[in-house]
Coordinates of C-alpha atoms in Angstrom, one line a residue:
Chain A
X1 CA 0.0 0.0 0.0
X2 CA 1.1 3.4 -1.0
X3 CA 1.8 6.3 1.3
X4 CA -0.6 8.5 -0.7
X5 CA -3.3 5.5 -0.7
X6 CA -2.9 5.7 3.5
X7 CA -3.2 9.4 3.3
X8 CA -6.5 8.9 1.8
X9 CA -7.7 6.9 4.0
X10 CA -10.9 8.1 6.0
X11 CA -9.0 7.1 9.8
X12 CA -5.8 9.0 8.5
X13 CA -7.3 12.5 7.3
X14 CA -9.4 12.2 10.8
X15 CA -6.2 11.6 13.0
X16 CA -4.7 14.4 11.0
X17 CA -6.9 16.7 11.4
X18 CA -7.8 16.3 15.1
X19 CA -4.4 16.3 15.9
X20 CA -4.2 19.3 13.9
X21 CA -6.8 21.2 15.7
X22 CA -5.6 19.7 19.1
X23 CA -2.3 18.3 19.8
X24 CA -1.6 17.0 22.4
X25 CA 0.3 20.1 24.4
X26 CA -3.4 21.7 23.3
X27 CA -5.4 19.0 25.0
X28 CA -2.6 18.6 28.2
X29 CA -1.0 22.1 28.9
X30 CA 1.7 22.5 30.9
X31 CA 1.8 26.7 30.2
X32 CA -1.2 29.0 30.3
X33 CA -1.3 33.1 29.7
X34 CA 0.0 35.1 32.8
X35 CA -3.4 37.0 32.5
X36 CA -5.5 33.4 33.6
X37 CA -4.7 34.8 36.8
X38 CA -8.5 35.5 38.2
X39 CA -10.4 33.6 40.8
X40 CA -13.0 33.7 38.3
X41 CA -11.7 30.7 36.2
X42 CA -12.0 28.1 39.3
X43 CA -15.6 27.7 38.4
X44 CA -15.3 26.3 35.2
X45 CA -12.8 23.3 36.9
X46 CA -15.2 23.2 39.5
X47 CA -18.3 22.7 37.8
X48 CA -16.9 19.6 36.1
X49 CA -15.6 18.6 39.7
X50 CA -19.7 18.9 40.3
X51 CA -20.4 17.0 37.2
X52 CA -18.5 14.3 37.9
X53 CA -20.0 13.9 41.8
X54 CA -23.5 14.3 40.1
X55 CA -22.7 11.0 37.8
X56 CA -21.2 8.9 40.2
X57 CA -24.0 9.6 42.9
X58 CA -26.3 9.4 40.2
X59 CA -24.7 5.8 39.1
X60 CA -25.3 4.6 43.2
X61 CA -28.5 5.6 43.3
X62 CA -29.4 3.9 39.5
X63 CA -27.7 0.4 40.3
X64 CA -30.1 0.0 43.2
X65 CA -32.9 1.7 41.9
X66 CA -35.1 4.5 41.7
X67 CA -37.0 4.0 45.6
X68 CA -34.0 2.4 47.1
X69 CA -33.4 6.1 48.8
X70 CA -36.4 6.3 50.5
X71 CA -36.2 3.0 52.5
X72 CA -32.3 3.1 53.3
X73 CA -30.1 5.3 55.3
X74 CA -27.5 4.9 52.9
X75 CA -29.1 5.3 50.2
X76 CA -30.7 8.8 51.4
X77 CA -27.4 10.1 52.3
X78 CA -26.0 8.8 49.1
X79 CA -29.4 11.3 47.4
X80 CA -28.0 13.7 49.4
X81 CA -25.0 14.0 47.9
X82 CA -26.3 13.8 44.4
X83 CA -28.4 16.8 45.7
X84 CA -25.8 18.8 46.9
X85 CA -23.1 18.5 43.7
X86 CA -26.2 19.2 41.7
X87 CA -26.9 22.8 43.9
X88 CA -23.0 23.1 43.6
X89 CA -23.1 22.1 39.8
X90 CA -25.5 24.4 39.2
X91 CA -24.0 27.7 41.3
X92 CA -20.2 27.2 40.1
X93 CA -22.0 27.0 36.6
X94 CA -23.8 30.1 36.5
X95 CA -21.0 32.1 38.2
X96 CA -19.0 30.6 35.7
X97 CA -21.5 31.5 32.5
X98 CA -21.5 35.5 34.7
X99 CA -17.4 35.7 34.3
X100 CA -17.5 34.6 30.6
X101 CA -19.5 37.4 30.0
X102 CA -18.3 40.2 30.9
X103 CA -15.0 38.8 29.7
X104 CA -16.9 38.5 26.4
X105 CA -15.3 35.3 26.0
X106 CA -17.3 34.7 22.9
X107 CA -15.0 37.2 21.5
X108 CA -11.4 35.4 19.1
X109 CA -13.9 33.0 17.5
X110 CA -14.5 31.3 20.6
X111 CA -18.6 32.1 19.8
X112 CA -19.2 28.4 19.1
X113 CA -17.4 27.6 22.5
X114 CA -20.5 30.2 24.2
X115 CA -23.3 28.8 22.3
X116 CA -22.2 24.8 23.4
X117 CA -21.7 26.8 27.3
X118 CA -25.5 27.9 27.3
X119 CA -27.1 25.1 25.7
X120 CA -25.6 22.6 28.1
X121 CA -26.8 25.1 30.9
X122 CA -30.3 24.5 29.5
X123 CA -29.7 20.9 28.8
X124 CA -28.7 20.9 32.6
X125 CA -32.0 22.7 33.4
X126 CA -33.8 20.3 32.3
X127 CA -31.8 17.4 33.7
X128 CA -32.5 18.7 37.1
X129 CA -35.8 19.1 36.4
X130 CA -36.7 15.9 35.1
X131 CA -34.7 14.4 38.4
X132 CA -37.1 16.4 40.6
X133 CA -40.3 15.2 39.3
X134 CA -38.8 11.6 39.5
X135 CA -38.4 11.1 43.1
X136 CA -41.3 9.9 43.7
X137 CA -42.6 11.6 47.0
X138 CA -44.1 14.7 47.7
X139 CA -42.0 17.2 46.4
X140 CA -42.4 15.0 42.8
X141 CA -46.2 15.2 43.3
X142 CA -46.9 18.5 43.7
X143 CA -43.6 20.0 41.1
X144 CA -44.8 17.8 38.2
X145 CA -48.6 18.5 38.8
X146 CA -47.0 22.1 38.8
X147 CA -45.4 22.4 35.8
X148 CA -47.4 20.3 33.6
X149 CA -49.4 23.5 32.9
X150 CA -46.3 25.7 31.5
X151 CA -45.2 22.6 29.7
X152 CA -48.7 21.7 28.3
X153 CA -49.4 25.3 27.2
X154 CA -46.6 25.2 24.7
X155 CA -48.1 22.0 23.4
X156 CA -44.6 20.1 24.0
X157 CA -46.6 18.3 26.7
X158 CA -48.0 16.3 24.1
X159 CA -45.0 14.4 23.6
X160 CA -42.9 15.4 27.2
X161 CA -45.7 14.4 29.8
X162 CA -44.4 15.4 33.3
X163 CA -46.8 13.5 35.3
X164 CA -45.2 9.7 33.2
X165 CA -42.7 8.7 36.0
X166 CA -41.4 6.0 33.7
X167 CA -40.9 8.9 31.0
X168 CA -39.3 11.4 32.9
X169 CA -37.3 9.3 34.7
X170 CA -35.5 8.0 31.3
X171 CA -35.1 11.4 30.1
X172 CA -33.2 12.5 33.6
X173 CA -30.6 8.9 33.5
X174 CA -30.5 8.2 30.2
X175 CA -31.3 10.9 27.2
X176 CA -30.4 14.6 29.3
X177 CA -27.2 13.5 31.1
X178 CA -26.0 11.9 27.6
X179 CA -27.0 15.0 26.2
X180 CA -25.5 17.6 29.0
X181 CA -22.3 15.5 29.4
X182 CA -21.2 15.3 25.8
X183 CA -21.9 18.8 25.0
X184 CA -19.5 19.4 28.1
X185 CA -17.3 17.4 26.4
X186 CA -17.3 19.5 23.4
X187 CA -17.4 22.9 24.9
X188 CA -14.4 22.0 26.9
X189 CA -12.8 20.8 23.8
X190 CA -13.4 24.2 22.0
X191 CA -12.0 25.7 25.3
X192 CA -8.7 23.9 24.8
X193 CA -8.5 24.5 21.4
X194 CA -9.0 27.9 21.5
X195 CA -7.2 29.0 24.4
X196 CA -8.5 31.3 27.1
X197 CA -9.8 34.4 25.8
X198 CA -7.2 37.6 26.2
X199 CA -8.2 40.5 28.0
X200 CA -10.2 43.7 26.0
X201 CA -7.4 46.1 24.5
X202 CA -6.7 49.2 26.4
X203 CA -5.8 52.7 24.7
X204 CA -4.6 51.1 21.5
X205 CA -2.0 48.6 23.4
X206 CA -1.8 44.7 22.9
X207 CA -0.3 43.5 25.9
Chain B
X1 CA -5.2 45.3 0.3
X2 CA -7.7 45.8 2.3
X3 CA -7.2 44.7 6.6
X4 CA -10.5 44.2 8.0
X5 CA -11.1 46.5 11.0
X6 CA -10.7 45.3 14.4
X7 CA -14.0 44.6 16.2
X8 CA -13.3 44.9 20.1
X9 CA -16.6 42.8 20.8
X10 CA -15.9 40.1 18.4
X11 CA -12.1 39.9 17.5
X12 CA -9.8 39.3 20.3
X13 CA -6.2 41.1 20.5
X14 CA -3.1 38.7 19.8
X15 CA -1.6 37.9 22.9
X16 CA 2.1 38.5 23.2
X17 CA 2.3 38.5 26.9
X18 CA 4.7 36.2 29.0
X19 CA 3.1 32.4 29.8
X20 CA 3.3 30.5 33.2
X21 CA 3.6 26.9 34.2
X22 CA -0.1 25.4 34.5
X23 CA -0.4 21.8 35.9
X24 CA -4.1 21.0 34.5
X25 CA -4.3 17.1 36.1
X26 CA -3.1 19.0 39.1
X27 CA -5.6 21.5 39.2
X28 CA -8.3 19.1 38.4
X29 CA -7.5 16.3 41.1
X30 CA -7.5 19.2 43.4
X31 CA -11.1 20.6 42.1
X32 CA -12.6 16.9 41.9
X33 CA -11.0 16.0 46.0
X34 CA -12.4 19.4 47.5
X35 CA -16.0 19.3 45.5
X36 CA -15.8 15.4 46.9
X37 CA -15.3 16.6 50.5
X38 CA -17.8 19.6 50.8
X39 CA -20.6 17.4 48.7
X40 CA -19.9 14.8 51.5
X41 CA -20.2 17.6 54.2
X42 CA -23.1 19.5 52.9
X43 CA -25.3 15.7 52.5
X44 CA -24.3 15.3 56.1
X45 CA -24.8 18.2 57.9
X46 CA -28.0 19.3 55.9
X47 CA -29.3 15.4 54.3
X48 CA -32.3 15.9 51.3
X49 CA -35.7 16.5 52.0
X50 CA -38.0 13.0 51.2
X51 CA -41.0 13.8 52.4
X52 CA -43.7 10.7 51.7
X53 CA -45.5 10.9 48.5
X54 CA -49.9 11.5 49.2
X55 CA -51.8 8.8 48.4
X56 CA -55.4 8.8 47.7
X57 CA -56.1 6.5 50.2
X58 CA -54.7 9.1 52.8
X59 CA -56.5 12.1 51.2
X60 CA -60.1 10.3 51.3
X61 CA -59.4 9.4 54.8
X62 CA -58.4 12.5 56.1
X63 CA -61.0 14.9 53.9
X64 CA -63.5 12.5 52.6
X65 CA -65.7 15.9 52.5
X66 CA -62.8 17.1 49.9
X67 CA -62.5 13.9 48.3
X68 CA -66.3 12.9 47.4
X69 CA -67.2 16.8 46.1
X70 CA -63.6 16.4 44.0
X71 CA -65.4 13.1 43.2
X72 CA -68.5 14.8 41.8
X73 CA -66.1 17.7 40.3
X74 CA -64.7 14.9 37.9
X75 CA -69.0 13.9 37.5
X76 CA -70.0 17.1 36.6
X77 CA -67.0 19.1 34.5
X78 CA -66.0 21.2 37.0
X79 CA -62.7 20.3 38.1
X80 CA -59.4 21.4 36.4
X81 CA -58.5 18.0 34.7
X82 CA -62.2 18.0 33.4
X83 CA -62.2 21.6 31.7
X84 CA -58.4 21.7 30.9
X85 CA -58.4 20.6 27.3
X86 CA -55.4 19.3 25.2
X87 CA -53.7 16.9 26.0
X88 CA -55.7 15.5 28.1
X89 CA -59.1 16.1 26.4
X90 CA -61.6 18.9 24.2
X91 CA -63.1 20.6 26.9
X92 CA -61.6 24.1 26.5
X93 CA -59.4 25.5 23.9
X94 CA -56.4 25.7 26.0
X95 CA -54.4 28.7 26.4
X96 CA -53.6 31.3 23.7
X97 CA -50.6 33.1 22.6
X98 CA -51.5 36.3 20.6
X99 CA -53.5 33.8 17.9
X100 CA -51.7 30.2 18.4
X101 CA -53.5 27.7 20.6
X102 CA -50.0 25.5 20.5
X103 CA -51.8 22.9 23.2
X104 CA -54.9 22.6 21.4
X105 CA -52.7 22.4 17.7
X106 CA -50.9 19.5 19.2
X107 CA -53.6 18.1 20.2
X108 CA -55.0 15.2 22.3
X109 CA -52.1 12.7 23.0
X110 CA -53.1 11.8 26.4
X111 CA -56.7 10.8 26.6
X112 CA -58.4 11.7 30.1
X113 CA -62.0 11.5 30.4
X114 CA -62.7 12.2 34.3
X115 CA -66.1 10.3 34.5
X116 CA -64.9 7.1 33.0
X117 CA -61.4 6.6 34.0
X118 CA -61.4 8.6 37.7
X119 CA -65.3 7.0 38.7
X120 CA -66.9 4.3 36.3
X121 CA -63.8 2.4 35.2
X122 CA -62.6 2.0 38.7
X123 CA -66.0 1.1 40.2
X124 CA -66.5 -1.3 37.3
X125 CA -63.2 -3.4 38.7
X126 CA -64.6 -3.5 42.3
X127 CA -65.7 -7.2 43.7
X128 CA -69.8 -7.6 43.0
X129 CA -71.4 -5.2 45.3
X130 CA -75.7 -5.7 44.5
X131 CA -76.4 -2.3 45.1
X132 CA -73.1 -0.8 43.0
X133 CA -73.9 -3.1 40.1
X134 CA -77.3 -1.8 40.3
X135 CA -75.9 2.0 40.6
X136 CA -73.5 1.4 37.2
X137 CA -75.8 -0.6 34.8
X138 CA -78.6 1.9 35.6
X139 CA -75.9 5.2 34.3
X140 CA -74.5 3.5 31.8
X141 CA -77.6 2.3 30.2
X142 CA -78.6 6.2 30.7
X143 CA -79.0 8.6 28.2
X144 CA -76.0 11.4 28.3
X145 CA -78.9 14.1 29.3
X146 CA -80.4 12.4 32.1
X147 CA -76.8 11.2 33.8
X148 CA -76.2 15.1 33.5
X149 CA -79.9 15.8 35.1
X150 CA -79.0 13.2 37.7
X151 CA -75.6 14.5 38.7
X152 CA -77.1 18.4 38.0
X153 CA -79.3 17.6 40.8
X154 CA -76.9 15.7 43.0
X155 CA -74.7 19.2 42.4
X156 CA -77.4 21.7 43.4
X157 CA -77.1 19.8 47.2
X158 CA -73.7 19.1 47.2
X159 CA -73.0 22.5 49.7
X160 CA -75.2 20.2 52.3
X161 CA -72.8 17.1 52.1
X162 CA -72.0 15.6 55.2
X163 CA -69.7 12.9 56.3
X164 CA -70.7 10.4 59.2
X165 CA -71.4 6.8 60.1
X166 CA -68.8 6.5 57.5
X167 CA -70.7 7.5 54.4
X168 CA -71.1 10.5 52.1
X169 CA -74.2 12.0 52.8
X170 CA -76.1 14.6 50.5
X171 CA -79.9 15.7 50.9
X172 CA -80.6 15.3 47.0
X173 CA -83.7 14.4 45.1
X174 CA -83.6 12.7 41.6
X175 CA -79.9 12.3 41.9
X176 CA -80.6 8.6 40.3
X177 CA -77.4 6.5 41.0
X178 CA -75.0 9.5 41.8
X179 CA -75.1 9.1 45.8
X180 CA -73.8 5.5 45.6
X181 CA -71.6 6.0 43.0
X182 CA -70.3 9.0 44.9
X183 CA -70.3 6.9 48.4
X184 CA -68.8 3.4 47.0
X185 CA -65.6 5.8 45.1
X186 CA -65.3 7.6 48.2
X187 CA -65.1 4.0 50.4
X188 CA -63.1 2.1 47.7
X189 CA -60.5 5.2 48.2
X190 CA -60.3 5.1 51.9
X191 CA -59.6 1.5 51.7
X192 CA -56.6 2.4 48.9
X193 CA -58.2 0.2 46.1
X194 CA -58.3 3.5 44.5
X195 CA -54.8 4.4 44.4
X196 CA -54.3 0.8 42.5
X197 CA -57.3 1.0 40.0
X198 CA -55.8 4.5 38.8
X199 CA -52.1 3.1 37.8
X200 CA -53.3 -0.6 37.3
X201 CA -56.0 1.2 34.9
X202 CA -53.4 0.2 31.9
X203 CA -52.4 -3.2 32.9
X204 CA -50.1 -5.3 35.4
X205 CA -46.9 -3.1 34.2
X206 CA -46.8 0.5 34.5
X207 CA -44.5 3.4 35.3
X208 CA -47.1 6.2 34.7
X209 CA -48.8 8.2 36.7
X210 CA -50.8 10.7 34.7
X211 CA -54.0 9.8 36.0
X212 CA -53.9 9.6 39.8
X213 CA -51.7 12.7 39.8
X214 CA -54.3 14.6 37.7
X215 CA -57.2 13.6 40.2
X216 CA -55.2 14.3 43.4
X217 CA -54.6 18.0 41.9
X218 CA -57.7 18.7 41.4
X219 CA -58.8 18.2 44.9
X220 CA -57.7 20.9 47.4
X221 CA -56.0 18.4 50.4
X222 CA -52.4 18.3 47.9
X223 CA -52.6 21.9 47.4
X224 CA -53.1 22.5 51.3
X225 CA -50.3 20.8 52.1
X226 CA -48.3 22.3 49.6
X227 CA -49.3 25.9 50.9
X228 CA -48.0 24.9 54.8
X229 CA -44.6 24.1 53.0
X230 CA -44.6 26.8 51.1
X231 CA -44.7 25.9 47.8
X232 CA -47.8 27.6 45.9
X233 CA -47.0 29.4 42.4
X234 CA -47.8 32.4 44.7
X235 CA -45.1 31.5 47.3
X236 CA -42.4 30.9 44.2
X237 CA -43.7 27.1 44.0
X238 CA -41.9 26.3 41.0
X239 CA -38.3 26.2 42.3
X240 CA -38.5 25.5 46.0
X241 CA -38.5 21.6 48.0
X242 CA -40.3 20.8 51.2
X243 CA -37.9 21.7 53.6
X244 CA -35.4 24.7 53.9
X245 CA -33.6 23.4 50.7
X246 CA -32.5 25.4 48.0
X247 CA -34.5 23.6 45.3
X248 CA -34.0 24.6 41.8
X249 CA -33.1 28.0 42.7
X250 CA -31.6 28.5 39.0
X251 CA -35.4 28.5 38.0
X252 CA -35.9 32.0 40.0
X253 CA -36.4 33.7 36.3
X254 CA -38.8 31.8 35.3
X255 CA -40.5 32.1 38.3
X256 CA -40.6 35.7 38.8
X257 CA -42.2 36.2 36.2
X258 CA -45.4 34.7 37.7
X259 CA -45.1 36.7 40.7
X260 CA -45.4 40.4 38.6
X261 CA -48.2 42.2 35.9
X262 CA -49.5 41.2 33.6
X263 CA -48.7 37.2 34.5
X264 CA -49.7 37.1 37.9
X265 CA -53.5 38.1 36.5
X266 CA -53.0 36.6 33.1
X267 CA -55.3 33.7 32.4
X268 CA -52.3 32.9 29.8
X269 CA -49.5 33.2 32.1
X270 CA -48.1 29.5 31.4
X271 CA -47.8 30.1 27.8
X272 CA -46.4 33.6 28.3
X273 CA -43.9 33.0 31.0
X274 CA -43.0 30.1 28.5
X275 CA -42.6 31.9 24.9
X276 CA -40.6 35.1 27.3
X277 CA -38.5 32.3 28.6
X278 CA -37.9 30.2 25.4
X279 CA -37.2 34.0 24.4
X280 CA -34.3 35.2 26.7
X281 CA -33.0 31.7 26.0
X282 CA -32.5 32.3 22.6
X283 CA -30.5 35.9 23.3
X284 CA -28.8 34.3 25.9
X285 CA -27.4 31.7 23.2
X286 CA -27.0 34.3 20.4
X287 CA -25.6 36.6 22.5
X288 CA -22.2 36.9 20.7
X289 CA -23.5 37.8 17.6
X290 CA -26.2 40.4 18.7
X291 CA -24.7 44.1 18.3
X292 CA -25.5 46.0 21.5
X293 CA -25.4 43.3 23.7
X294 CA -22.5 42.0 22.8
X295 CA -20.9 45.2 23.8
X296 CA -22.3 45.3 27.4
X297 CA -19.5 43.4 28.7
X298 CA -16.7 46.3 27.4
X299 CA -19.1 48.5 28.1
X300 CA -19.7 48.0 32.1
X301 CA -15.7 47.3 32.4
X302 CA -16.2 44.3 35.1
X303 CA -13.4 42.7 32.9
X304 CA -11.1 45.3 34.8
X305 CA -11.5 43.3 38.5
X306 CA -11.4 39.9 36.5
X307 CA -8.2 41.0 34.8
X308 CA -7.0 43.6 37.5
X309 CA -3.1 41.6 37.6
X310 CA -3.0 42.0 33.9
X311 CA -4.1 45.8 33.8
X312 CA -1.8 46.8 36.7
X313 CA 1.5 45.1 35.0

């Protein structure tokens, strides 16, 4: 086989080009810009820290299924913690999506890296959601009797029925989290790729 | 040759600066151990709310009043599952936003007819009862006019119902078989048949919950108990738990926008709050390429704190 018949092979122009886009002192740097100096940028780190606890308390909690919590101590503390890293997910994330803006760190070509950041914040929304009207007690009850009405009033309860336990509670394990976590994947991709966004210009200077 | 222009809220300036060392598997073991810790010290110190799901067997025995006249609500079109139209039935045409109906346009997907599946079907699957058997073959061999003329008239005395020697009790005249239909749903509840012959309704399997849910809303004992924990659309419902719990506090938006005019009086507020939501959504995601907004950031100068180091070198 010919070195220009292995060029044109569909696996080589794919290794090429990712390792293009990303090598591998992209993907695993060992430098960063002085100016990543803000206690602003923990909250992206953290928020995948959050991630992570969410999926592994989220795994406990599906290997022994979805009531196993209300009948065991271990299993309610282990709900508690998937609670908590989701309230933690959730606050490091929006403090997080607050500093990219007003850095404007859409701003380089990084716009695609913003759009993937917001819609895995709504993908999240909805993940949480979902895992709220599936606990099957009282706060379940009365939130998914709740919010069918704004759901139903845009007609996408016709499909996305809140008060289905079986339904919601495969959109919260299964379909959102696949969702949230490979758009995660992909924003912090685009992150690495791109670098972190320089600071605004100042009287004309490029620092 | 022309150089395109430098836009300060799109382009970003070449960096030329000096770089430092950055251990990222460092700084992500380090993220991942103190997240682990303080989610381990927040779930002990402050645990998750659980509190036990309502049953229908719990709600007739401790308001059968509420119960039987939510009963006859589902009887006589009154309750909210009974007028609430798509997707659950034809009844009304749903809410309205400017001139789309987008419930009633997607129409009926979940089929809920209050007097068959919350009061006939269920009675139908009790063990034979003489005087029950007699109550259902004598409405269903009814016309549709006289069952409403029966329940009509069960209605007009239903202010007088009473509950004692463990029955319903309502001083109606030509109420047909309405008073024992009304009294055997009410005892077949209390006894928590009911709870089973709303989930069973579909066969030995199911995972859905549509229709008990529906019927316990639209009596007034869930949304009691809801009220003493704080948790009415009014109180910010949405977002909170039972419980001093956070909730989903990252719903607040969408919440707030029930509390103030015109929502909070709008008989269209769900679809509203919705399309304003879906709305502020989309400029959140387009953000970047929206001029004017995309310059707030430079514009408000917050990027001077986050950067401060930088600016002061």
């Amino acid at each position: 086989m010919s070195t220009a018949e292995i060029d044109r092979q569909w696996t080589t122009r794919l290794r090429k080009r990712a390792t293009g886009h990303l090598p591998p002192e992209k993907l695993l740097p060992d430098t960063q810009p002085a100016y990543v100096s803000s206690w602003i940028y923990v909250f992206g780190v953290t928020t995948l820290a959050a991630l992570m606890m969410v999926i592994l308390s989220g795994i406990i909690l599906a290997i022994r299924g979805p009531q196993w919590w209300h009948s065991s101590a271990i299993g309610h503390f282990v709900n508690s913690t998937h609670l908590w890293s989701v309230e933690i997910f959730f606050f490091a994330m929006i403090v997080h999506l607050w500093g990219k803006f007003f850095m404007a760190a859409w701003r380089g070509g990084r716009s695609l890296t913003w759009v993937t950041g917001v819609v895995t914040f709504l993908a999240s929304v909805g993940t949480a959601f979902t895992g709220y009207v599936s606990q099957t007690n009282f706060d379940s009850q009365w939130i998914s009797t709740q919010a069918k009405d704004g759901i139903n009033a845009t007609g996408a309860g016709s499909i996305f029925n809140v008060l289905n336990l079986g339904q919601m509670l495969m959109w919260h394990i299964v379909l959102l989290p696949l969702a949230a976590v490979l758009l995660t994947a992909i924003h912090v991709l685009m992150v690495r790729v791109k670098g972190v966004v320089p600071p605004f210009e100042e009287n004309g200077a490029t620092k | 040759m022309s150089t395109k222009p430098f836009r300060p809220d799109v382009d970003a300036p070449e960096y030329k600066g000096k770089y430092v060392p950055y251990d990222i598997i460092k700084e992500g073991t380090i993220a991942i151990i103190v997240v682990g810790l303080l989610v381990v010290l927040l779930a002990t110190l402050f645990g998750s709310p659980d509190e036990r799901a309502i049953t229908v067997k719990a709600w007739s025995n401790a308001d059968p009043i509420d119960f039987a006249t939510t009963a006859l609500g589902e009887l006589n079109g009154s309750t909210v599952t009974a007028k609430y139209g798509a997707p659950y039935n034809t009844a009304a045409p749903g809410q309205n936003l400017g001139p789309l109906r987008l419930a009633q346009f997607a129409g009926v997907t979940i089929p809920v007819n209050t007097v068959r599946d919350f009061v006939i079907n269920p009675l139908s699957s009790l063990p034979y009862d003489k005087a029950l058997s007699a109550a259902l073959s004598e409405w269903k061999g009814a016309s549709t006019s006289q069952q409403k003329s029966w329940v009509s008239n069960y209605t007009a005395s239903a202010s007088k119902m009473t509950w004692s020697n463990n029955q319903i009790n309502v001083p109606a005249t030509n109420a047909g078989p309405v008073p024992e239909l009304i009294n055997k749903l009410t005892s077949m509840a209390r006894s928590g048949a009911l709870d089973q012959a709303l989930v069973t309704g579909g066969g030995f399997y199911t995972t859905n919950y549509t229709k008990p849910l529906l019927f316990v809303a639209d009596g007034t004992y869930l949304a009691n108990l809801a009220q003493k924990q704080h948790l009415l659309g009014s109180q910010w419902g949405m977002m909170n738990e039972t419980g001093s719990y956070p909730g989903q506090a990252w719903l607040w938006l969408y919440t707030f926008w029930y509390q103030v005019p015109p929502f909070n009086t709008s008989t269209n507020a769900d679809v509203q709050v919705s399309a304003l939501m879906g709305l502020l959504s989309i400029l959140l995601l387009l953000l970047p390429f929206i001029p004017g907004l995309r310059s707030i950031p430079r514009k408000v100068r917050v990027y001077r704190l986050i950067w401060r180091e930088h600016y002061s070198d």
